[in-house]
Amino acid sequence: MRTVKVHELEFSEFIDAEEIAKAVKNVASRINKDMEGKNPLFLVVLNGAFMFAADLMKEVTISCEISFVKLSSYIGTRTTSTVRELIGLDEVLHDRTVVIVEDIIDTGITMGVTIEKLRKLEAKEVKIATLLFKPDAFQMHYEIDYIGIKIPNDFIVGYGLDYNGHGRNLPDIYKIISPDDK
Ligand code: IMP
Ligand code: MG
């Protein structure tokens, strides 16, 4: 079993590049079917989704546009810590089909904030595509339209996902080795 160390933590291989590629193709083919003729705008949420988005968009064959957004870091004091802004959006969303592209949905709070912001910009339709989903951690009620792989509630790195800024460049996904696995 391959392991990597990121900062002080050890991780073991969990989902290899081949399995990721299959999941990416699967999401792309569903999007190709559903989005034909809608000229969707894909909004890639940086930083984590950069690798998924690059691979996904190579498999998307319909007419579309791609743009990149980021949620600002938490602003202000602890009491206002849920106030986050969507930055980098130059496109007019009015009356458009938007597909948000995320690396992972964990509690779902981040995506919830993003959806709210996009609704305010009067997008016609907001769809969600995520490579990874942790159903046991999910606390929200919105529907997730495209899920690559469902995973247990463990911390992972690789394929765009980081631990304190590191590990994003790993082509495979690694899962934290908890003390009781050792
Ligand atoms: P949520 O708001 O709890 O759904 O978390 C969303 C964000 O937290 C993701 O976009 C990731 O940036 C980060 N995140 C959640 N789970 C993991 C993980 O297992 N590894 C690395 N980052 C994660
Ligand atoms: Mg993310």
mmCIF file of C-alpha atoms in Angstrom, residues 20 58 66 97 121 125 127-128 136 138 150 162 177:
data_model
loop_
_atom_site.group_PDB
_atom_site.id
_atom_site.type_symbol
_atom_site.label_atom_id
_atom_site.label_comp_id
_atom_site.label_asym_id
_atom_site.label_seq_id
_atom_site.Cartn_x
_atom_site.Cartn_y
_atom_site.Cartn_z
ATOM 1 C CA ILE A 20 -10.804 8.763 -10.709
ATOM 2 C CA LYS A 58 -11.759 17.536 -21.760
ATOM 3 C CA ILE A 66 -15.981 27.832 -18.449
ATOM 4 C CA THR A 97 -27.813 27.377 -16.929
ATOM 5 C CA LEU A 121 -27.623 36.707 -9.777
ATOM 6 C CA GLU A 125 -30.892 26.877 -13.437
ATOM 7 C CA LYS A 127 -26.690 22.426 -11.220
ATOM 8 C CA ILE A 128 -23.971 20.930 -9.063
ATOM 9 C CA ASP A 136 -22.309 10.993 6.308
ATOM 10 C CA PHE A 138 -23.642 16.301 4.626
ATOM 11 C CA LYS A 150 -19.228 8.769 -2.623
ATOM 12 C CA ASP A 162 -4.949 19.780 0.083
ATOM 13 C CA ILE A 177 -4.210 7.044 8.421
#
